[in-house]
PDB file of C-alpha atoms in Angstrom:
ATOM      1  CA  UNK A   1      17.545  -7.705  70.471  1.00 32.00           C
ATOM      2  CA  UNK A   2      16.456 -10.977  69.090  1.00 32.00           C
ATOM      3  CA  UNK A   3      12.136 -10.966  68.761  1.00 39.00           C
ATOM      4  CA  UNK A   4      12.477 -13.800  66.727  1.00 41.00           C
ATOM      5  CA  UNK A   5       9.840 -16.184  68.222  1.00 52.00           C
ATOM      6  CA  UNK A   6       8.574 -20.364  67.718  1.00 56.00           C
ATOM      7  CA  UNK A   7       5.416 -19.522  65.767  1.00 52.00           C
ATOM      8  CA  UNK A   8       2.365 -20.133  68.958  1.00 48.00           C
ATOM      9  CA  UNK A   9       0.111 -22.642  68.907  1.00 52.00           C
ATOM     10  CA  UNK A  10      -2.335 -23.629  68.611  1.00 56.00           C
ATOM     11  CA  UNK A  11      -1.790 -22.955  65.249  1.00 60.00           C
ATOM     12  CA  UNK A  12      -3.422 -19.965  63.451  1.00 66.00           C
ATOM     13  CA  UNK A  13      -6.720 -21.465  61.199  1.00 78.00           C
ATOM     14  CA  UNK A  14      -4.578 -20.501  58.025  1.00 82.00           C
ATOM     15  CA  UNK A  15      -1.766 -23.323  59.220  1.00 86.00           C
ATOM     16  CA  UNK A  16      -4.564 -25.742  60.184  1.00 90.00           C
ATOM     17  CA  UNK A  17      -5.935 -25.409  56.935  1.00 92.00           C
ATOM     18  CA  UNK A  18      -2.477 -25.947  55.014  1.00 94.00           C
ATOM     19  CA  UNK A  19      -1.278 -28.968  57.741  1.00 94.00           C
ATOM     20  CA  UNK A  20      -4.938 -30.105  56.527  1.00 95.00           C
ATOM     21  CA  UNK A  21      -3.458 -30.024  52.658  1.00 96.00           C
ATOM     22  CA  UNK A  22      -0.497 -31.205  53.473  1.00 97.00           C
ATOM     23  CA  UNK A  23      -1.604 -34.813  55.485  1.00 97.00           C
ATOM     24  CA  UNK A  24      -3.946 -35.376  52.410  1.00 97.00           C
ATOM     25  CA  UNK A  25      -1.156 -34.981  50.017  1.00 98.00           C
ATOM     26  CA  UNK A  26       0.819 -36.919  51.518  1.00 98.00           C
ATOM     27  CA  UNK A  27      -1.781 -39.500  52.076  1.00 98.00           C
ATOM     28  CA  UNK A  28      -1.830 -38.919  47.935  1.00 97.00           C
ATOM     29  CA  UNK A  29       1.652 -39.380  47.884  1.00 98.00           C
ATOM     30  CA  UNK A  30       1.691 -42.559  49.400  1.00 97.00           C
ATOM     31  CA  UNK A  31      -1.002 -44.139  47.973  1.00 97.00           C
ATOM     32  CA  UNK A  32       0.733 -43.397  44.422  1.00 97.00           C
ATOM     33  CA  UNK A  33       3.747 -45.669  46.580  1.00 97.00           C
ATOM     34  CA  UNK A  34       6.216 -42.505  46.298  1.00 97.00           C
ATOM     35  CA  UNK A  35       8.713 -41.241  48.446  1.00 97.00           C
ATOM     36  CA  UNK A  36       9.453 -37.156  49.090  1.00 97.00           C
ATOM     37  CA  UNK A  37      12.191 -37.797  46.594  1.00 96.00           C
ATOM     38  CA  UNK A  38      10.488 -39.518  43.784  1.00 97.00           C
ATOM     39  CA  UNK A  39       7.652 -36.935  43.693  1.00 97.00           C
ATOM     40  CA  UNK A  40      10.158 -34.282  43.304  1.00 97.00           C
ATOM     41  CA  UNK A  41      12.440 -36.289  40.865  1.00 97.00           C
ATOM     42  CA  UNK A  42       8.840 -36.543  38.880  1.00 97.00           C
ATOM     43  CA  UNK A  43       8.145 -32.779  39.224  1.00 96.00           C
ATOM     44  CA  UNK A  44      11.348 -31.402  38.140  1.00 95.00           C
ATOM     45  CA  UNK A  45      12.563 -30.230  41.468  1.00 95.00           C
ATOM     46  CA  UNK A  46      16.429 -30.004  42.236  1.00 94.00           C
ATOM     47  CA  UNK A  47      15.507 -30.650  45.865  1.00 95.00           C
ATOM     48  CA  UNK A  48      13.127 -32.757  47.487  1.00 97.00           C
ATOM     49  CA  UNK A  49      12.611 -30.205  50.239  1.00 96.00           C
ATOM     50  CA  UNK A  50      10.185 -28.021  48.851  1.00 97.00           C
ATOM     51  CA  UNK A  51       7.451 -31.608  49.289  1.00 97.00           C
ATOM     52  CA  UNK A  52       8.214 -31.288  52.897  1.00 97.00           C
ATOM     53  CA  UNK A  53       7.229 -28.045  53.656  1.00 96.00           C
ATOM     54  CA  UNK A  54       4.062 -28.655  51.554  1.00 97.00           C
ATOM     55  CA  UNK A  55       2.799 -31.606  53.451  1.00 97.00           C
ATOM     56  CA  UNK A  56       4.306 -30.257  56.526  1.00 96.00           C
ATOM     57  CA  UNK A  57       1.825 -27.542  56.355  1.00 95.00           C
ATOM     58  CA  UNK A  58       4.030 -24.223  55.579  1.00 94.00           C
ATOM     59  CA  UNK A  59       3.758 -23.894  52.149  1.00 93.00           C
ATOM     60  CA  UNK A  60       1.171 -24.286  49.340  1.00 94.00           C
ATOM     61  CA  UNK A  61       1.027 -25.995  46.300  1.00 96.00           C
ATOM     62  CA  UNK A  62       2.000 -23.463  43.713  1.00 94.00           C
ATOM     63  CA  UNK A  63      -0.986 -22.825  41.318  1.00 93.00           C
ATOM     64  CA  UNK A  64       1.025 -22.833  38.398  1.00 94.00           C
ATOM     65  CA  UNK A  65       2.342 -26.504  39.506  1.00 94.00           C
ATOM     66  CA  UNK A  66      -1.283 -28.073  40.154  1.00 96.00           C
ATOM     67  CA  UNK A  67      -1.603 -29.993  37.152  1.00 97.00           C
ATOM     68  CA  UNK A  68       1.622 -31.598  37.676  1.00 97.00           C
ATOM     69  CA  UNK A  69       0.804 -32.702  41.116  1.00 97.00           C
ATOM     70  CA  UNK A  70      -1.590 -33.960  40.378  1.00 98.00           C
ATOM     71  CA  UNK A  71      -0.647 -36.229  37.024  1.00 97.00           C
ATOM     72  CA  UNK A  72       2.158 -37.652  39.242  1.00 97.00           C
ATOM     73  CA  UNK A  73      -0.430 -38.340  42.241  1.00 98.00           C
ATOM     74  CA  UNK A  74      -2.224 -40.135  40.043  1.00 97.00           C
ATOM     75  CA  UNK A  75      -5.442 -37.713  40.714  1.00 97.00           C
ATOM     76  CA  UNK A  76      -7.415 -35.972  38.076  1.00 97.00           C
ATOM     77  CA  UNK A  77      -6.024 -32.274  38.015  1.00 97.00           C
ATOM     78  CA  UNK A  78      -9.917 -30.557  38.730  1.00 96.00           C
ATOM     79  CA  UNK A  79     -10.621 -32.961  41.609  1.00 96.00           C
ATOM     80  CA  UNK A  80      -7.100 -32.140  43.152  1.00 97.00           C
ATOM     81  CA  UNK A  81      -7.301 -28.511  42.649  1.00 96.00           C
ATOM     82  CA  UNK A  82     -10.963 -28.522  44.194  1.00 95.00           C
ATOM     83  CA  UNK A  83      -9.589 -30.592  47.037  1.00 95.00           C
ATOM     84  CA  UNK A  84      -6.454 -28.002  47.826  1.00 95.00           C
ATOM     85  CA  UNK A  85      -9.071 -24.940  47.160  1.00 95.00           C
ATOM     86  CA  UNK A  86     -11.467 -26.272  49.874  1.00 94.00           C
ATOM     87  CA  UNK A  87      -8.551 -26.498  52.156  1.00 93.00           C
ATOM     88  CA  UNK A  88      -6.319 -23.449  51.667  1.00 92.00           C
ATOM     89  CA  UNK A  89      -9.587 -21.288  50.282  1.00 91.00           C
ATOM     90  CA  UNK A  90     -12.822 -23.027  51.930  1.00 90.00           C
ATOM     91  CA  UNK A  91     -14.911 -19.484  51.786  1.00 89.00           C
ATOM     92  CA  UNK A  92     -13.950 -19.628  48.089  1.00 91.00           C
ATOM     93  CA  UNK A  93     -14.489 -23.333  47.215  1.00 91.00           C
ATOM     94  CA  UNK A  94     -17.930 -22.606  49.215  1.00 91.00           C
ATOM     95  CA  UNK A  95     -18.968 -19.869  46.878  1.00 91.00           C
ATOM     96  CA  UNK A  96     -17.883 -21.598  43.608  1.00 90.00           C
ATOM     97  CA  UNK A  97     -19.401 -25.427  44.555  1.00 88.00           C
ATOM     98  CA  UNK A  98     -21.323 -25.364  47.878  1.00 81.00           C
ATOM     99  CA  UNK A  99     -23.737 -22.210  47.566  1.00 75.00           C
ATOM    100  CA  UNK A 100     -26.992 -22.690  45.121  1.00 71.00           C
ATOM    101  CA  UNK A 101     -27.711 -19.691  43.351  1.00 66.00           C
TER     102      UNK A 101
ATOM    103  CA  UNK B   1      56.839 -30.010  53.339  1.00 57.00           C
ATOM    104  CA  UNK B   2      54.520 -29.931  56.186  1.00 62.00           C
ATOM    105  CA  UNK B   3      50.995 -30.306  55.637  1.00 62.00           C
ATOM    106  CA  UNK B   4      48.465 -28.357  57.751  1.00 57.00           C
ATOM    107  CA  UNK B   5      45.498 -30.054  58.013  1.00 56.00           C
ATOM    108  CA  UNK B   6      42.155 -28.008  58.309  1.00 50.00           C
ATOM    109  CA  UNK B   7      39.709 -28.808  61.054  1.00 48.00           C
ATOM    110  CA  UNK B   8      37.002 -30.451  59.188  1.00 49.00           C
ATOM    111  CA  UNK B   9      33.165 -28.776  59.722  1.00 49.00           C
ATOM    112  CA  UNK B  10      31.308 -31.699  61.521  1.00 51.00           C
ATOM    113  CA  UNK B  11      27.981 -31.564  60.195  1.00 51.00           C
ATOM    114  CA  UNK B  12      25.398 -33.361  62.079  1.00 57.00           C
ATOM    115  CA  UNK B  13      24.448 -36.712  60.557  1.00 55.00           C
ATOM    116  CA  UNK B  14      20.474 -35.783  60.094  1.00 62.00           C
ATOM    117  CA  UNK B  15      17.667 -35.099  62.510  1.00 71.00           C
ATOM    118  CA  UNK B  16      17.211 -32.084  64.679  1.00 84.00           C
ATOM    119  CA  UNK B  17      19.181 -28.622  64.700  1.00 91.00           C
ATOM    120  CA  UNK B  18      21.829 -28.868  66.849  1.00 90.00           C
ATOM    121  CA  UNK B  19      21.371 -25.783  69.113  1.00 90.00           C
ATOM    122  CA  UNK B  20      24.317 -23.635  67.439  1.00 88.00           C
ATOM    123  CA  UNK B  21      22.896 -23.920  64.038  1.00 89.00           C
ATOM    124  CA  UNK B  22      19.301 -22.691  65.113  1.00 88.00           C
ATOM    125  CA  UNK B  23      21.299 -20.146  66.777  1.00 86.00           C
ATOM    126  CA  UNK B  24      22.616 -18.801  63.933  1.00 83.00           C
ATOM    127  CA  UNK B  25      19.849 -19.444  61.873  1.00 84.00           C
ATOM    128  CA  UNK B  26      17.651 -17.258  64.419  1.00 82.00           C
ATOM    129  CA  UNK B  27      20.352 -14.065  64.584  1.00 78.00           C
ATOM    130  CA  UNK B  28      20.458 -14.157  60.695  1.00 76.00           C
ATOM    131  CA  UNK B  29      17.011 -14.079  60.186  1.00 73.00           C
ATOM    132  CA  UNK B  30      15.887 -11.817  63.092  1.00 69.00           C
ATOM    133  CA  UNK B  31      14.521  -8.542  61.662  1.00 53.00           C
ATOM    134  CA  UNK B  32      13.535  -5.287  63.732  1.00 42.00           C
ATOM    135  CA  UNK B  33       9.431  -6.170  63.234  1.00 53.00           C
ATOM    136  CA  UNK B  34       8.504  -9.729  65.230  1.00 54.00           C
ATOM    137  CA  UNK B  35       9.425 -12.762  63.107  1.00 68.00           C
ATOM    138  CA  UNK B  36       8.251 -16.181  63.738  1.00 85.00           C
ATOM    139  CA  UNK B  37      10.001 -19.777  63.219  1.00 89.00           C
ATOM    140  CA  UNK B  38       9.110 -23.126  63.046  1.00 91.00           C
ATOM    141  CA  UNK B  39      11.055 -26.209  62.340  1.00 93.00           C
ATOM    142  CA  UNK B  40      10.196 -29.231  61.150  1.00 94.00           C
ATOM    143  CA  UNK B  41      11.847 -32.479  59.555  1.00 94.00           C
ATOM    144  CA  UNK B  42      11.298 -34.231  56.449  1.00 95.00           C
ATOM    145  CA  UNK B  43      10.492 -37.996  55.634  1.00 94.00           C
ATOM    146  CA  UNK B  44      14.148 -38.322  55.447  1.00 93.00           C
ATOM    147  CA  UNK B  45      15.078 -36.915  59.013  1.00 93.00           C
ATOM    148  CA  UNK B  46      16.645 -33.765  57.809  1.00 95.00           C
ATOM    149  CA  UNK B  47      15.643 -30.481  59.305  1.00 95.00           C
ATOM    150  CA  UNK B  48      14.049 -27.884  58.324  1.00 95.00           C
ATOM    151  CA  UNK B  49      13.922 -24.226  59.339  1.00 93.00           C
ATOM    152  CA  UNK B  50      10.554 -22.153  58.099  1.00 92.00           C
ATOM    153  CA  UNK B  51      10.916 -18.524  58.412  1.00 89.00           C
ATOM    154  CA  UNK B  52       7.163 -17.624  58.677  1.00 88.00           C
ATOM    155  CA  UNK B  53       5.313 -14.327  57.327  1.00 84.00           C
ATOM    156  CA  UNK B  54       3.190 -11.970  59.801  1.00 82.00           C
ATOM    157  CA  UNK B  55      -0.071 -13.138  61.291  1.00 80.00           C
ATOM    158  CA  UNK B  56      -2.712 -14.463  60.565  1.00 81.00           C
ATOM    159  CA  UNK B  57      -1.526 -16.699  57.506  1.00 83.00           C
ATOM    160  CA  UNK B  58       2.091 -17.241  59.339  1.00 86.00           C
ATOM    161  CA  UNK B  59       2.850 -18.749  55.546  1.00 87.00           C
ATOM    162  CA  UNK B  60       6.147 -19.844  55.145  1.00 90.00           C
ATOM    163  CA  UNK B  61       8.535 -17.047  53.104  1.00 88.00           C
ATOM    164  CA  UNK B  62      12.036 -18.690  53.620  1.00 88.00           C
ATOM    165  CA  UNK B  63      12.676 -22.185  53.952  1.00 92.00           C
ATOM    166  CA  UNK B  64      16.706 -23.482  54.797  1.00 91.00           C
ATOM    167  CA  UNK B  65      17.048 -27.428  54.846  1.00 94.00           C
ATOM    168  CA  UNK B  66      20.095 -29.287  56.023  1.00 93.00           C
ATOM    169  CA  UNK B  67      21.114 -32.105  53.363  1.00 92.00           C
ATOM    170  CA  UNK B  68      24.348 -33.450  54.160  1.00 85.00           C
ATOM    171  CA  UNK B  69      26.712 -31.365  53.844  1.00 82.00           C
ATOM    172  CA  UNK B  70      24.819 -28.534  51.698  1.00 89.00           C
ATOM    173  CA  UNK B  71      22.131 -25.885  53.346  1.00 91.00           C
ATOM    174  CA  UNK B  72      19.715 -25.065  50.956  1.00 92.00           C
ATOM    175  CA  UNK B  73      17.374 -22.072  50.579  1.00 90.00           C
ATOM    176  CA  UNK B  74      14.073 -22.024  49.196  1.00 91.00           C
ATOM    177  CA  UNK B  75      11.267 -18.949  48.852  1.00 88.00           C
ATOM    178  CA  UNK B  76       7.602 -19.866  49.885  1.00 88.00           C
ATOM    179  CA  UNK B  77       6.877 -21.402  46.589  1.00 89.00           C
ATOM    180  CA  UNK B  78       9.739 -23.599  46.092  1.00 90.00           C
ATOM    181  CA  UNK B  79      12.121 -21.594  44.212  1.00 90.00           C
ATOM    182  CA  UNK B  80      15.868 -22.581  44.898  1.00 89.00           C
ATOM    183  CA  UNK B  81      17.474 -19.219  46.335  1.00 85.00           C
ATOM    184  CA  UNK B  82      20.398 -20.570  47.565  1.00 83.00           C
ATOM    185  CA  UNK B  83      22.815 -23.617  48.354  1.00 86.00           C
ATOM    186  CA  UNK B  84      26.006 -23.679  50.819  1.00 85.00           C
ATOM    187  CA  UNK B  85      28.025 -25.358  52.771  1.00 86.00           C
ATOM    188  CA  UNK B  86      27.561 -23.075  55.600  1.00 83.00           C
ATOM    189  CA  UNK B  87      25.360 -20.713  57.236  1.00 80.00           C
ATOM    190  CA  UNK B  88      27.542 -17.424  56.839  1.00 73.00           C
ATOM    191  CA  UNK B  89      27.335 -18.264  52.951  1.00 67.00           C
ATOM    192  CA  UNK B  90      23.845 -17.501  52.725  1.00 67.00           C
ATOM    193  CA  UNK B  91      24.640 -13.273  53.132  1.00 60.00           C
ATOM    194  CA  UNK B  92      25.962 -13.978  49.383  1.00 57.00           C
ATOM    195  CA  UNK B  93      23.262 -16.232  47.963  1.00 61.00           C
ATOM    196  CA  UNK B  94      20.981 -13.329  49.731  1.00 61.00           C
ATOM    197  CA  UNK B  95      22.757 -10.096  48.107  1.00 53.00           C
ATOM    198  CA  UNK B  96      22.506 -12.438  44.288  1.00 56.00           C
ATOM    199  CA  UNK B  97      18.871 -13.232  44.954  1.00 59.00           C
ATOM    200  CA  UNK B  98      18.010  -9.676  46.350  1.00 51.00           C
ATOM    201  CA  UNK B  99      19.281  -8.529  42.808  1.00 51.00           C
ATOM    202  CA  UNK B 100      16.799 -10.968  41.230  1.00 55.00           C
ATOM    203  CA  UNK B 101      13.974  -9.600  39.675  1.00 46.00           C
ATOM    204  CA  UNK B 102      11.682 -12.841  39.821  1.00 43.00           C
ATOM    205  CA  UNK B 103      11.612 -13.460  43.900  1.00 48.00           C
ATOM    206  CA  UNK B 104       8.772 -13.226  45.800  1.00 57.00           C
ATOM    207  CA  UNK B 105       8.640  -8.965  47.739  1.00 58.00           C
ATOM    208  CA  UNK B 106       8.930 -10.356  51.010  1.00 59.00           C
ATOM    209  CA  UNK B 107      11.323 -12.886  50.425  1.00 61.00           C
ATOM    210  CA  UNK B 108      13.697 -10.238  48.576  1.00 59.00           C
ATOM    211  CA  UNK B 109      12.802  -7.659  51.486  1.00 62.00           C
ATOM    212  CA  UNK B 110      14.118 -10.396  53.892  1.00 63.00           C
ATOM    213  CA  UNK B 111      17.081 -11.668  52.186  1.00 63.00           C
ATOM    214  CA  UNK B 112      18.345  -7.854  51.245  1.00 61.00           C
ATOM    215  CA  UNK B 113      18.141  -7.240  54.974  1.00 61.00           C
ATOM    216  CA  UNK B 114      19.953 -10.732  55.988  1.00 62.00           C
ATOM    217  CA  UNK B 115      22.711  -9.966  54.083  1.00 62.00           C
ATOM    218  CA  UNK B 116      22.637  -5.963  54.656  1.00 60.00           C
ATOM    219  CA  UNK B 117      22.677  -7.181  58.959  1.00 60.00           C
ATOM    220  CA  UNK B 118      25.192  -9.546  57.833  1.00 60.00           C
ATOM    221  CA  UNK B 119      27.646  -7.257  56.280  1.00 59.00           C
ATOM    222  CA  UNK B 120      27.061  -4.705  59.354  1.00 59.00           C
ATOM    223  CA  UNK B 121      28.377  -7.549  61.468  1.00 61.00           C
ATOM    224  CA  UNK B 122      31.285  -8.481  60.079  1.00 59.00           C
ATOM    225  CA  UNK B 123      32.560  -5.666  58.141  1.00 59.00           C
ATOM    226  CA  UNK B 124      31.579  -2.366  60.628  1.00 57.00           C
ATOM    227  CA  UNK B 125      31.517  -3.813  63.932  1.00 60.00           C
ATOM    228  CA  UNK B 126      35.307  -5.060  64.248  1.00 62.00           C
ATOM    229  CA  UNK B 127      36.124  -1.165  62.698  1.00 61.00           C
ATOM    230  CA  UNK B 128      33.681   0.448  65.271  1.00 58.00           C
ATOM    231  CA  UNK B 129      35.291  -1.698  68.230  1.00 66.00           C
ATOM    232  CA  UNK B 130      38.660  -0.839  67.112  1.00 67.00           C
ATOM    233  CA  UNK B 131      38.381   2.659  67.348  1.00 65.00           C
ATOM    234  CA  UNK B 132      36.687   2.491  70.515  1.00 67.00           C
ATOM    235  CA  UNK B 133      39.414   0.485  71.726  1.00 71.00           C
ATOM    236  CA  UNK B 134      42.239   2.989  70.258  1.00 65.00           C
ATOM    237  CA  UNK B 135      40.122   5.823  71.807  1.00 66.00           C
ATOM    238  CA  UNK B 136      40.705   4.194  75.105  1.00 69.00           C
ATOM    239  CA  UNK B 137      44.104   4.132  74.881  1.00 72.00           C
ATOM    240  CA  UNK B 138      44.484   7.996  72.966  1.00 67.00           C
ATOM    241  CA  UNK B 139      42.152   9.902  75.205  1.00 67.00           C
ATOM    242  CA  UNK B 140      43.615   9.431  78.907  1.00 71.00           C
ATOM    243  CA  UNK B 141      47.580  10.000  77.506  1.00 73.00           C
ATOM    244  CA  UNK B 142      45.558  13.427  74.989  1.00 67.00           C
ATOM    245  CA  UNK B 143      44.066  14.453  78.614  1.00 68.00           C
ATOM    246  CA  UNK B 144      47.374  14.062  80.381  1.00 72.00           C
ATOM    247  CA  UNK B 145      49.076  17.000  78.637  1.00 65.00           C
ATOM    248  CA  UNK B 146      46.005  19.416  78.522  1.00 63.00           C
TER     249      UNK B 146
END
């Protein structure tokens, strides 16, 4: 029996918050006036694909692969990693740069 | 000398799954425990399937794009697992990557099984079906002379 299912919507608040990553990095993405395949060319990737599901909301930007991101999205790596960890970990980014001791 | 010529695979040009791809893409990803899909496109109009992990997160574990003429596999992360020209050739770029010791748990859990479900289905079933067939035939002329 097939219980393969469409994921439901609305969409669960860990896809909101990763669609929320994704439509800034693209907005990034653009603004640095690069296309799904340049970005990919510039990180290495065999396959442009992997950008897609990022800014598509499914997948995360790899921690190991911040810095990269970020130099070829022409952001400075700690404000891009701050911006990604207030959207895929906002109780996190809260505790580390919201909440006054 | 006569040449036969091979149908050629027609591969859609880009855009949306045709309805026989997400088929298959559905059956060979379908586990016993609930799994959830999503498809998607990218800037370049070729589709995407995302083969999503259990609830809450639903975070993507398998990804299979459709470039051209090559299907391509990708873990969660963006790892390459896998590249074919067809669907069905993803049970062997599963049983390589299940042997890999550097994928993601769930992703090798998932692939392991894609490829053990595949095998089932093409290797057992036609033997099982045969003998049930031959059975058929055996037990009523068997029956006959008790």
């Amino acid at each position: 029996m097939v219980r393969s299912r469409q994921a439901e919507s609305p969409a669960p608040k860990g896809m909101e918050q990763r669609k929320r990553a994704g439509s800034w990095l693209q907005e990034r993405r653009k603004a640095a006036g690069l296309s799904q395949i340049e970005l990919a060319q510039r990180l290495g990737l065999k396959y442009y694909t992997f950008i897609s599901q990022v800014e598509n909301g499914f997948g995360r930007v790899p921690n190991d692969s911040m810095e990269a991101w970020a130099r070829a999205l022409n952001v400075a790596p700690a404000e891009f990693a701050r911006h990604l960890l207030a959207c895929y970990e906002p109780e996190l980014h809260k505790l580390l740069f919201e909440v006054k001791a | 000398m006569s040449i036969v010529e091979f149908p050629q695979r027609s591969f859609p040009a880009s855009g949306a799954w045709s309805a026989d791809e997400l088929q298959q893409l559905i059956a060979l990803f379908r586990a016993e425990g609930e799994t959830s899909f999503a498809t998607g496109t990218t800037e370049h109009g070729d589709p995407q399937f995302y083969l999503l992990g259990p609830a809450p997160e639903h975070e993507c574990v398998l990804c299979v794009s459709r470039l051209a003429q090559t299907y391509v596999l990708e873990d969660g992360e963006g790892r390459l697992i896998g590249e074919t020209p067809t669907l069905d050739g993803f049970a062997v770029e599963a049983a390589r990557a299940a042997l890999r010791g550097s994928r993601s748990l769930v992703a090798r859990l998932a692939l392991a099984w894609c490829a053990i479900r595949l095998t089932i289905e093409e290797k057992l079933e036609p033997i099982f079906e045969e003998s049930q067939e031959l059975l058929v035939r055996v037990v009523p002329q068997v029956a006959a002379f008790v």
